[in-house]
mmCIF file of C-alpha atoms in Angstrom:
data_model
loop_
_atom_site.group_PDB
_atom_site.id
_atom_site.type_symbol
_atom_site.label_atom_id
_atom_site.label_comp_id
_atom_site.label_asym_id
_atom_site.label_seq_id
_atom_site.Cartn_x
_atom_site.Cartn_y
_atom_site.Cartn_z
ATOM 1 C CA MET A 22 136.953 31.376 99.927
ATOM 2 C CA ARG A 23 136.974 34.433 97.833
ATOM 3 C CA GLU A 24 139.701 36.988 98.055
ATOM 4 C CA ASP A 25 138.755 40.494 98.403
ATOM 5 C CA VAL A 26 140.039 43.351 95.893
ATOM 6 C CA LEU A 27 139.596 46.794 96.964
ATOM 7 C CA VAL A 28 138.479 48.899 94.041
ATOM 8 C CA LEU A 29 138.963 52.736 95.055
ATOM 9 C CA VAL A 30 137.186 55.556 93.388
ATOM 10 C CA GLY A 31 136.548 59.160 94.299
ATOM 11 C CA THR A 32 135.159 60.994 91.659
ATOM 12 C CA CYS A 33 132.898 60.540 88.400
ATOM 13 C CA PRO A 34 135.346 59.577 85.713
ATOM 14 C CA GLU A 35 137.012 56.958 88.448
ATOM 15 C CA ALA A 36 133.655 55.371 88.874
ATOM 16 C CA VAL A 37 132.706 54.628 85.430
ATOM 17 C CA LYS A 38 136.116 53.202 84.517
ATOM 18 C CA ALA A 39 136.258 51.097 87.606
ATOM 19 C CA ALA A 40 132.819 49.829 87.360
ATOM 20 C CA PRO A 41 133.320 47.404 84.535
ATOM 21 C CA VAL A 42 136.104 45.691 86.451
ATOM 22 C CA ALA A 43 133.941 45.746 89.832
ATOM 23 C CA LEU A 44 131.302 43.798 87.586
ATOM 24 C CA GLU A 45 133.877 41.233 86.431
ATOM 25 C CA LEU A 46 135.175 40.977 89.668
ATOM 26 C CA ALA A 47 131.732 40.144 91.187
ATOM 27 C CA ALA A 48 131.387 37.487 88.451
ATOM 28 C CA HIS A 49 135.044 35.598 89.153
ATOM 29 C CA PRO A 50 135.018 32.623 91.212
ATOM 30 C CA ARG A 51 137.903 33.355 93.404
ATOM 31 C CA ARG A 52 137.665 37.338 93.630
ATOM 32 C CA ARG A 53 135.472 39.745 95.393
ATOM 33 C CA PRO A 54 135.263 43.431 94.456
ATOM 34 C CA VAL A 55 135.166 45.790 97.898
ATOM 35 C CA LEU A 56 134.069 48.695 96.423
ATOM 36 C CA VAL A 57 135.364 52.326 98.191
ATOM 37 C CA HIS A 58 134.219 55.904 97.651
ATOM 38 C CA SER A 59 137.111 57.816 99.096
ATOM 39 C CA GLY A 60 134.827 60.798 99.406
ATOM 40 C CA GLN A 61 137.121 63.050 97.178
ATOM 41 C CA HIS A 62 133.614 64.156 95.315
ATOM 42 C CA ALA A 63 130.398 63.741 97.381
ATOM 43 C CA ARG A 64 127.432 61.882 95.615
ATOM 44 C CA VAL A 65 128.416 62.037 91.982
ATOM 45 C CA VAL A 66 130.178 58.891 92.727
ATOM 46 C CA GLU A 67 127.082 57.010 93.419
ATOM 47 C CA GLN A 68 125.411 58.657 90.831
ATOM 48 C CA ALA A 69 128.037 57.248 88.311
ATOM 49 C CA LEU A 70 127.874 53.661 89.727
ATOM 50 C CA ALA A 71 123.826 53.387 89.794
ATOM 51 C CA PRO A 72 123.315 52.606 86.158
ATOM 52 C CA PHE A 73 125.913 49.886 86.431
ATOM 53 C CA GLY A 74 123.885 48.433 89.382
ATOM 54 C CA LEU A 75 126.684 48.902 91.582
ATOM 55 C CA ALA A 76 126.864 51.001 95.092
ATOM 56 C CA PRO A 77 129.905 51.888 97.043
ATOM 57 C CA ASP A 78 130.699 49.270 100.230
ATOM 58 C CA ALA A 79 132.120 52.005 102.021
ATOM 59 C CA VAL A 80 132.024 55.763 101.919
ATOM 60 C CA LEU A 81 135.084 57.328 103.791
ATOM 61 C CA PRO A 82 133.921 59.833 106.049
ATOM 62 C CA VAL A 83 135.869 62.666 104.492
ATOM 63 C CA ARG A 84 135.051 66.385 105.068
ATOM 64 C CA ARG A 85 136.151 68.778 102.614
ATOM 65 C CA GLY A 86 136.771 72.343 103.875
ATOM 66 C CA ALA A 87 138.809 74.522 101.708
ATOM 67 C CA GLY A 88 139.008 71.941 98.903
ATOM 68 C CA GLY A 89 142.820 71.703 98.649
ATOM 69 C CA GLN A 90 144.719 68.839 97.898
ATOM 70 C CA ALA A 91 146.995 68.557 101.114
ATOM 71 C CA GLU A 92 143.597 68.528 103.165
ATOM 72 C CA LEU A 93 142.471 65.664 101.231
ATOM 73 C CA VAL A 94 145.603 63.927 101.549
ATOM 74 C CA SER A 95 145.724 64.331 105.137
ATOM 75 C CA ALA A 96 142.293 63.180 105.742
ATOM 76 C CA LEU A 97 142.391 60.140 103.225
ATOM 77 C CA LEU A 98 145.560 58.555 104.229
ATOM 78 C CA PRO A 99 144.929 57.623 108.126
ATOM 79 C CA ARG A 100 140.980 56.428 106.687
ATOM 80 C CA LEU A 101 142.418 54.290 104.079
ATOM 81 C CA GLY A 102 145.115 52.748 106.738
ATOM 82 C CA ALA A 103 142.387 51.898 108.798
ATOM 83 C CA LEU A 104 140.192 50.356 105.851
ATOM 84 C CA LEU A 105 143.174 48.006 104.771
ATOM 85 C CA ALA A 106 143.915 47.152 108.267
ATOM 86 C CA GLU A 107 140.133 46.117 108.589
ATOM 87 C CA VAL A 108 139.331 44.663 105.169
ATOM 88 C CA ARG A 109 142.857 42.885 104.656
ATOM 89 C CA PRO A 110 142.418 42.700 100.863
ATOM 90 C CA ALA A 111 144.828 40.501 98.620
ATOM 91 C CA ALA A 112 145.044 43.517 96.070
ATOM 92 C CA VAL A 113 144.052 47.011 95.638
ATOM 93 C CA VAL A 114 143.039 48.883 92.380
ATOM 94 C CA VAL A 115 143.135 52.522 91.782
ATOM 95 C CA GLN A 116 142.214 54.601 88.501
ATOM 96 C CA GLY A 117 143.954 57.282 86.726
ATOM 97 C CA ASP A 118 145.702 60.035 88.267
ATOM 98 C CA THR A 119 143.609 61.494 91.148
ATOM 99 C CA THR A 120 144.447 62.077 94.857
ATOM 100 C CA THR A 121 142.293 59.349 95.645
ATOM 101 C CA ALA A 122 144.361 57.111 93.252
ATOM 102 C CA LEU A 123 147.589 58.540 94.821
ATOM 103 C CA CYS A 124 146.122 58.054 98.421
ATOM 104 C CA GLY A 125 145.265 54.779 97.705
ATOM 105 C CA THR A 126 148.415 53.853 96.181
ATOM 106 C CA LEU A 127 150.526 54.843 99.353
ATOM 107 C CA ALA A 128 148.374 53.775 101.804
ATOM 108 C CA ALA A 129 148.439 49.854 100.231
ATOM 109 C CA PHE A 130 151.914 50.293 99.680
ATOM 110 C CA TRP A 131 152.683 50.990 103.281
ATOM 111 C CA ARG A 132 150.863 47.666 104.263
ATOM 112 C CA GLY A 133 152.270 45.421 101.952
ATOM 113 C CA VAL A 134 149.272 45.127 99.721
ATOM 114 C CA PRO A 135 149.880 45.059 95.865
ATOM 115 C CA VAL A 136 148.392 47.880 93.670
ATOM 116 C CA ALA A 137 147.078 47.471 90.386
ATOM 117 C CA HIS A 138 146.952 50.898 88.225
ATOM 118 C CA LEU A 139 144.143 51.125 85.620
ATOM 119 C CA GLU A 140 144.730 53.409 83.150
ATOM 120 C CA ALA A 141 148.636 53.399 83.558
ATOM 121 C CA GLY A 142 150.750 55.000 81.206
ATOM 122 C CA PRO A 143 149.257 58.530 79.574
ATOM 123 C CA ARG A 144 151.611 61.458 80.289
ATOM 124 C CA THR A 145 150.767 64.478 80.197
ATOM 125 C CA GLY A 146 151.906 68.189 81.230
ATOM 126 C CA SER A 147 148.960 68.697 83.745
ATOM 127 C CA PRO A 148 149.211 68.905 87.460
ATOM 128 C CA GLU A 149 147.625 65.763 87.763
ATOM 129 C CA ALA A 150 150.304 63.931 85.536
ATOM 130 C CA GLY A 151 152.595 63.810 88.837
ATOM 131 C CA ASN A 152 150.087 61.543 90.509
ATOM 132 C CA ARG A 153 150.538 59.134 87.786
ATOM 133 C CA LEU A 154 153.825 59.414 87.903
ATOM 134 C CA LEU A 155 154.031 58.659 91.484
ATOM 135 C CA VAL A 156 151.677 55.637 91.149
ATOM 136 C CA ALA A 157 153.845 54.408 88.432
ATOM 137 C CA ARG A 158 156.509 54.180 91.185
ATOM 138 C CA LEU A 159 154.816 51.920 93.478
ATOM 139 C CA ALA A 160 152.304 49.751 91.597
ATOM 140 C CA ALA A 161 152.849 46.275 91.291
ATOM 141 C CA LEU A 162 151.041 45.987 88.319
ATOM 142 C CA HIS A 163 150.308 48.727 85.332
ATOM 143 C CA LEU A 164 147.238 48.103 83.423
ATOM 144 C CA ALA A 165 147.894 50.146 80.544
ATOM 145 C CA PRO A 166 145.087 51.374 78.085
ATOM 146 C CA THR A 167 147.170 51.256 74.863
ATOM 147 C CA ALA A 168 150.602 50.128 73.516
ATOM 148 C CA ALA A 169 151.772 53.611 73.370
ATOM 149 C CA ALA A 170 150.752 54.151 77.080
ATOM 150 C CA ALA A 171 152.754 50.545 77.723
ATOM 151 C CA ALA A 172 155.927 51.990 75.726
ATOM 152 C CA ALA A 173 155.942 55.269 77.965
ATOM 153 C CA LEU A 174 155.967 52.966 80.958
ATOM 154 C CA ARG A 175 159.022 51.269 79.336
ATOM 155 C CA ALA A 176 160.819 54.210 78.580
ATOM 156 C CA GLU A 177 160.511 55.178 82.528
ATOM 157 C CA ASN A 178 162.059 51.997 83.429
ATOM 158 C CA VAL A 179 158.932 50.320 84.728
ATOM 159 C CA PRO A 180 159.434 46.442 84.303
ATOM 160 C CA ALA A 181 157.689 45.058 81.314
ATOM 161 C CA ASP A 182 156.686 41.889 83.077
ATOM 162 C CA THR A 183 154.445 44.059 85.355
ATOM 163 C CA THR A 184 152.820 45.869 82.448
ATOM 164 C CA VAL A 185 149.950 44.540 80.676
ATOM 165 C CA VAL A 186 148.008 46.232 77.565
ATOM 166 C CA THR A 187 144.375 45.854 78.514
ATOM 167 C CA GLY A 188 142.378 48.334 76.529
ATOM 168 C CA SER A 189 140.407 51.114 78.148
ATOM 169 C CA THR A 190 137.855 50.440 80.777
ATOM 170 C CA ALA A 191 135.950 53.530 79.407
ATOM 171 C CA VAL A 192 135.068 51.569 76.338
ATOM 172 C CA ASP A 193 133.611 48.700 78.266
ATOM 173 C CA ALA A 194 131.416 51.467 80.319
ATOM 174 C CA ALA A 195 130.419 52.860 77.176
ATOM 175 C CA ARG A 196 129.209 49.156 75.570
ATOM 176 C CA LEU A 197 127.400 48.253 78.858
ATOM 177 C CA ILE A 198 125.503 51.586 78.630
ATOM 178 C CA ALA A 199 124.430 51.468 75.461
ATOM 179 C CA ALA A 200 123.574 47.771 75.398
ATOM 180 C CA ALA A 201 121.046 48.687 77.983
ATOM 181 C CA GLY A 202 119.209 50.912 75.736
ATOM 182 C CA ARG A 203 118.427 53.471 78.413
ATOM 183 C CA ARG A 204 116.308 56.438 77.299
ATOM 184 C CA PRO A 205 117.384 59.978 78.651
ATOM 185 C CA THR A 206 116.326 60.872 81.992
ATOM 186 C CA SER A 207 117.367 64.483 81.545
ATOM 187 C CA PRO A 208 113.919 66.508 80.755
ATOM 188 C CA VAL A 209 116.267 68.678 78.391
ATOM 189 C CA LEU A 210 117.310 65.332 76.284
ATOM 190 C CA ARG A 211 113.978 63.829 76.344
ATOM 191 C CA ARG A 212 112.710 67.232 74.097
ATOM 192 C CA LEU A 213 115.388 66.229 72.032
ATOM 193 C CA GLU A 214 114.327 62.667 71.324
ATOM 194 C CA GLY A 215 111.948 63.529 68.537
ATOM 195 C CA THR A 216 113.701 66.470 66.730
ATOM 196 C CA ALA A 217 115.217 66.448 63.520
ATOM 197 C CA ASP A 218 118.234 68.523 64.820
ATOM 198 C CA ARG A 219 121.576 67.699 63.785
ATOM 199 C CA LEU A 220 123.361 67.757 67.205
ATOM 200 C CA VAL A 221 126.706 68.928 68.156
ATOM 201 C CA LEU A 222 127.900 68.247 71.693
ATOM 202 C CA VAL A 223 130.285 70.934 73.085
ATOM 203 C CA ALA A 224 131.948 69.692 75.945
ATOM 204 C CA PRO A 225 134.649 71.831 77.741
ATOM 205 C CA HIS A 226 136.013 70.134 80.948
ATOM 206 C CA HIS A 227 139.672 71.085 81.610
ATOM 207 C CA ARG A 228 140.639 74.115 83.736
ATOM 208 C CA GLU A 229 143.353 75.442 81.241
ATOM 209 C CA SER A 230 140.611 75.848 78.767
ATOM 210 C CA TRP A 231 138.421 78.491 80.769
ATOM 211 C CA GLY A 232 139.026 82.171 79.873
ATOM 212 C CA ALA A 233 140.322 83.159 76.612
ATOM 213 C CA PRO A 234 140.556 79.567 75.076
ATOM 214 C CA LEU A 235 136.893 78.859 75.828
ATOM 215 C CA ASP A 236 135.957 81.994 74.287
ATOM 216 C CA GLY A 237 137.437 81.008 70.967
ATOM 217 C CA VAL A 238 135.511 77.776 71.177
ATOM 218 C CA LEU A 239 132.306 79.415 72.021
ATOM 219 C CA GLY A 240 132.629 82.320 68.976
ATOM 220 C CA ALA A 241 133.365 79.214 66.619
ATOM 221 C CA VAL A 242 130.296 77.399 67.782
ATOM 222 C CA ARG A 243 128.030 80.475 67.347
ATOM 223 C CA SER A 244 129.545 81.241 64.067
ATOM 224 C CA LEU A 245 128.991 77.422 62.829
ATOM 225 C CA LEU A 246 125.050 77.889 64.064
ATOM 226 C CA GLU A 247 124.719 81.007 61.586
ATOM 227 C CA ARG A 248 125.955 79.049 58.998
ATOM 228 C CA HIS A 249 124.423 75.432 59.171
ATOM 229 C CA ARG A 250 120.815 75.625 59.482
ATOM 230 C CA GLY A 251 119.028 72.602 61.081
ATOM 231 C CA VAL A 252 122.181 72.168 63.533
ATOM 232 C CA ARG A 253 121.973 72.571 67.330
ATOM 233 C CA ALA A 254 124.566 72.659 69.959
ATOM 234 C CA VAL A 255 123.996 70.932 73.121
ATOM 235 C CA LEU A 256 126.219 72.110 76.163
ATOM 236 C CA PRO A 257 126.265 70.009 79.301
ATOM 237 C CA ALA A 258 126.685 72.927 81.975
ATOM 238 C CA HIS A 259 129.929 73.028 83.976
ATOM 239 C CA PRO A 260 129.688 73.304 87.615
ATOM 240 C CA ASN A 261 132.182 76.522 87.884
ATOM 241 C CA PRO A 262 130.237 79.469 88.034
ATOM 242 C CA GLY A 263 133.179 81.371 85.682
ATOM 243 C CA VAL A 264 132.230 78.742 82.739
ATOM 244 C CA ARG A 265 128.868 79.128 83.169
ATOM 245 C CA ALA A 266 128.926 82.949 82.868
ATOM 246 C CA GLN A 267 131.445 82.494 79.742
ATOM 247 C CA VAL A 268 128.887 80.265 78.121
ATOM 248 C CA ALA A 269 125.949 82.808 79.114
ATOM 249 C CA ALA A 270 127.721 85.661 77.649
ATOM 250 C CA ALA A 271 128.570 84.082 74.364
ATOM 251 C CA LEU A 272 125.737 81.855 73.616
ATOM 252 C CA GLY A 273 122.743 82.874 76.258
ATOM 253 C CA GLY A 274 119.654 83.284 74.377
ATOM 254 C CA HIS A 275 120.519 81.694 70.934
ATOM 255 C CA PRO A 276 117.799 79.600 69.556
ATOM 256 C CA ALA A 277 120.021 76.751 68.271
ATOM 257 C CA VAL A 278 121.497 76.428 72.110
ATOM 258 C CA THR A 279 120.429 73.827 74.684
ATOM 259 C CA VAL A 280 122.411 74.148 78.031
ATOM 260 C CA THR A 281 121.533 71.192 79.994
ATOM 261 C CA GLU A 282 122.506 70.626 83.735
ATOM 262 C CA PRO A 283 125.572 68.523 84.043
ATOM 263 C CA LEU A 284 124.337 65.330 82.583
ATOM 264 C CA ASP A 285 124.949 61.394 84.150
ATOM 265 C CA HIS A 286 127.179 59.010 82.247
ATOM 266 C CA PRO A 287 124.209 57.156 80.422
ATOM 267 C CA ASP A 288 122.567 60.618 79.324
ATOM 268 C CA LEU A 289 125.860 61.960 78.260
ATOM 269 C CA LEU A 290 126.124 58.652 76.022
ATOM 270 C CA TRP A 291 122.830 58.826 74.497
ATOM 271 C CA LEU A 292 124.007 62.440 73.334
ATOM 272 C CA LEU A 293 126.963 61.408 72.191
ATOM 273 C CA ARG A 294 125.611 58.466 69.961
ATOM 274 C CA ARG A 295 123.577 61.054 68.376
ATOM 275 C CA ALA A 296 125.771 63.776 67.654
ATOM 276 C CA GLU A 297 127.203 64.360 64.379
ATOM 277 C CA LEU A 298 130.000 66.397 65.863
ATOM 278 C CA VAL A 299 131.803 66.886 69.191
ATOM 279 C CA LEU A 300 134.137 69.503 70.377
ATOM 280 C CA THR A 301 135.835 68.822 73.600
ATOM 281 C CA ASP A 302 139.245 68.666 75.570
ATOM 282 C CA SER A 303 137.830 65.655 77.760
ATOM 283 C CA GLY A 304 139.991 62.473 77.543
ATOM 284 C CA GLY A 305 136.995 60.484 78.251
ATOM 285 C CA ILE A 306 134.824 61.353 75.493
ATOM 286 C CA GLN A 307 137.771 61.126 73.142
ATOM 287 C CA GLU A 308 137.970 57.345 74.278
ATOM 288 C CA GLN A 309 134.306 56.891 73.809
ATOM 289 C CA ALA A 310 133.232 58.771 70.666
ATOM 290 C CA PRO A 311 135.089 56.201 68.362
ATOM 291 C CA THR A 312 132.739 53.336 69.384
ATOM 292 C CA PHE A 313 129.837 55.079 68.068
ATOM 293 C CA GLY A 314 131.902 56.484 64.813
ATOM 294 C CA VAL A 315 131.434 60.253 66.356
ATOM 295 C CA PRO A 316 134.009 62.809 64.755
ATOM 296 C CA VAL A 317 135.640 64.408 67.443
ATOM 297 C CA LEU A 318 137.511 68.032 67.511
ATOM 298 C CA LEU A 319 139.898 68.207 70.244
ATOM 299 C CA THR A 320 140.195 71.827 71.375
ATOM 300 C CA ARG A 321 143.425 71.374 72.854
ATOM 301 C CA ASP A 322 146.972 72.106 71.245
ATOM 302 C CA SER A 323 148.190 68.479 72.509
ATOM 303 C CA THR A 324 146.708 65.256 73.841
ATOM 304 C CA GLU A 325 147.939 62.108 75.567
ATOM 305 C CA ARG A 326 145.467 60.039 73.463
ATOM 306 C CA ARG A 327 147.339 60.511 70.247
ATOM 307 C CA GLU A 328 145.849 57.135 69.109
ATOM 308 C CA ALA A 329 142.418 58.779 68.047
ATOM 309 C CA VAL A 330 144.400 61.231 65.816
ATOM 310 C CA ASP A 331 146.364 58.950 64.396
ATOM 311 C CA ALA A 332 143.398 56.516 63.829
ATOM 312 C CA GLY A 333 141.543 59.457 61.931
ATOM 313 C CA CYS A 334 138.873 59.696 64.743
ATOM 314 C CA ALA A 335 139.783 62.778 65.939
ATOM 315 C CA TRP A 336 141.533 66.221 65.094
ATOM 316 C CA LEU A 337 143.490 68.645 67.409
ATOM 317 C CA VAL A 338 142.092 71.887 66.359
ATOM 318 C CA GLY A 339 143.211 74.147 69.573
ATOM 319 C CA THR A 340 141.032 76.911 70.397
ATOM 320 C CA GLU A 341 141.645 79.745 67.805
ATOM 321 C CA ARG A 342 137.951 80.783 66.658
ATOM 322 C CA ALA A 343 139.289 80.436 63.058
ATOM 323 C CA ARG A 344 140.736 76.987 62.823
ATOM 324 C CA VAL A 345 137.913 75.387 64.986
ATOM 325 C CA LEU A 346 135.336 76.769 62.869
ATOM 326 C CA ASP A 347 137.141 75.353 59.919
ATOM 327 C CA ALA A 348 137.467 72.374 61.149
ATOM 328 C CA ALA A 349 133.563 72.007 62.215
ATOM 329 C CA ASP A 350 132.423 73.194 58.914
ATOM 330 C CA ARG A 351 134.259 70.249 57.194
ATOM 331 C CA VAL A 352 132.758 67.702 59.387
ATOM 332 C CA LEU A 353 129.142 68.857 58.939
ATOM 333 C CA SER A 354 129.772 69.251 55.352
ATOM 334 C CA GLY A 355 130.916 65.990 54.962
ATOM 335 C CA ASP A 356 134.647 66.535 53.687
ATOM 336 C CA LEU A 357 136.213 65.306 57.033
ATOM 337 C CA ARG A 358 134.831 62.076 58.094
ATOM 338 C CA VAL A 359 135.948 59.303 60.617
ATOM 339 C CA ARG A 360 138.772 56.992 59.027
ATOM 340 C CA ASP A 361 138.087 53.808 60.734
ATOM 341 C CA ARG A 362 135.354 52.694 62.771
ATOM 342 C CA ALA A 363 137.161 50.343 65.318
ATOM 343 C CA ASN A 364 138.073 52.374 68.380
ATOM 344 C CA PRO A 365 141.773 52.412 68.949
ATOM 345 C CA PHE A 366 141.080 52.376 73.006
ATOM 346 C CA GLY A 367 139.809 49.105 73.104
ATOM 347 C CA ASP A 368 137.430 46.327 72.058
ATOM 348 C CA GLY A 369 134.990 46.333 75.191
ATOM 349 C CA TYR A 370 136.898 43.661 76.697
ATOM 350 C CA ALA A 371 139.411 45.567 79.024
ATOM 351 C CA ALA A 372 137.793 44.679 82.200
ATOM 352 C CA ALA A 373 138.380 41.038 81.598
ATOM 353 C CA ARG A 374 141.829 41.413 81.000
ATOM 354 C CA VAL A 375 142.406 43.326 84.074
ATOM 355 C CA CYS A 376 141.042 40.587 86.129
ATOM 356 C CA ALA A 377 143.453 37.981 84.166
ATOM 357 C CA ALA A 378 146.356 40.006 84.795
ATOM 358 C CA LEU A 379 145.294 40.607 88.546
ATOM 359 C CA ASP A 380 144.896 36.712 88.784
ATOM 360 C CA ARG A 381 148.807 36.241 87.283
ATOM 361 C CA VAL A 382 149.876 38.775 89.911
ATOM 362 C CA LEU A 383 147.915 36.985 92.789
ATOM 363 C CA ARG A 384 149.028 33.931 91.915
ATOM 364 C CA SER A 385 152.263 34.359 91.602
ATOM 365 C CA ARG A 386 153.371 36.838 94.254
ATOM 366 C CA PRO A 387 154.510 35.762 97.671
ATOM 367 C CA PRO A 388 152.788 37.461 100.879
ATOM 368 C CA MET A 389 154.327 40.523 101.587
ATOM 369 C CA ALA A 390 155.321 41.742 104.980
ATOM 370 C CA THR A 391 153.324 44.751 106.129
ATOM 371 C CA ALA A 392 155.280 48.005 106.356
ATOM 372 C CA SER A 393 155.537 49.453 109.988
#
């Protein structure tokens, strides 16, 4: 009889990074994935899973009103508790630092179900970092994407025998999608397929980059386009109206700027693979770009993913216009190149290591009493 492993996701990045694990579990002789969408972000999770041939087995009926975290937690916990009582999984897999990951960890811990934490260990000063710290206190298995992440866990006295360095499943996801050879579905990207333009992907995501920092980055992009003919900047639109207004004010109407609607993961990877340069503050893009040898300028002052910087795949440039422009100039002129084509975040086999680590935990772990 196959044991159920509940794989919980609530956002697009969680879905992308959990998808390779769900696929690996589906092929496992003794485990079976139960893929659950928490309802944290409606619709986008289904869209993110579809290119992998996956769909949620259950979607929790969570209604978002004001959209605050306390509201989400109070709605999620009782529904997750009821689902765990019904499914009775052997383990629960949560990913990253989201509210979904925190709620899944709490609900499973209270019922005595072991928690495996995918992407354990990275530490930042962001508000979400608190979620990751809390999950680390309760998880039974810590699946660190890199040796540095595992070292951060050891420094917090997380038992070494519960930590496994797996690589990042984001790299697995990128390889799976790239191997499918799918053409872009976005009409805007379809129009770029046959052009000779040199593409620069501009992808600001983090809230702390909005406002003055983003103005610096966008100003650098505008100057870059004036200096380099044949270069086209492609910006997937952020759903926040304020960010869209900033982009329109800085780059609206520029003939060498293409603004797209938000891209699904395969289309984003299609664009990433063809870009000569990426300007971003996104952790996921930072992990996936080295697989394709694409240089990344991190428009941040610090990063929890130092591995790419240390490997010469990415450079921290902040958001000051002159500094961003200088580094981008050097990349497009060929003076600044990716030093190592090996991806420091993984080799595409992280999901297999995750499942092997789960096997060891579930074989050795005695049954736990359900918390009252």
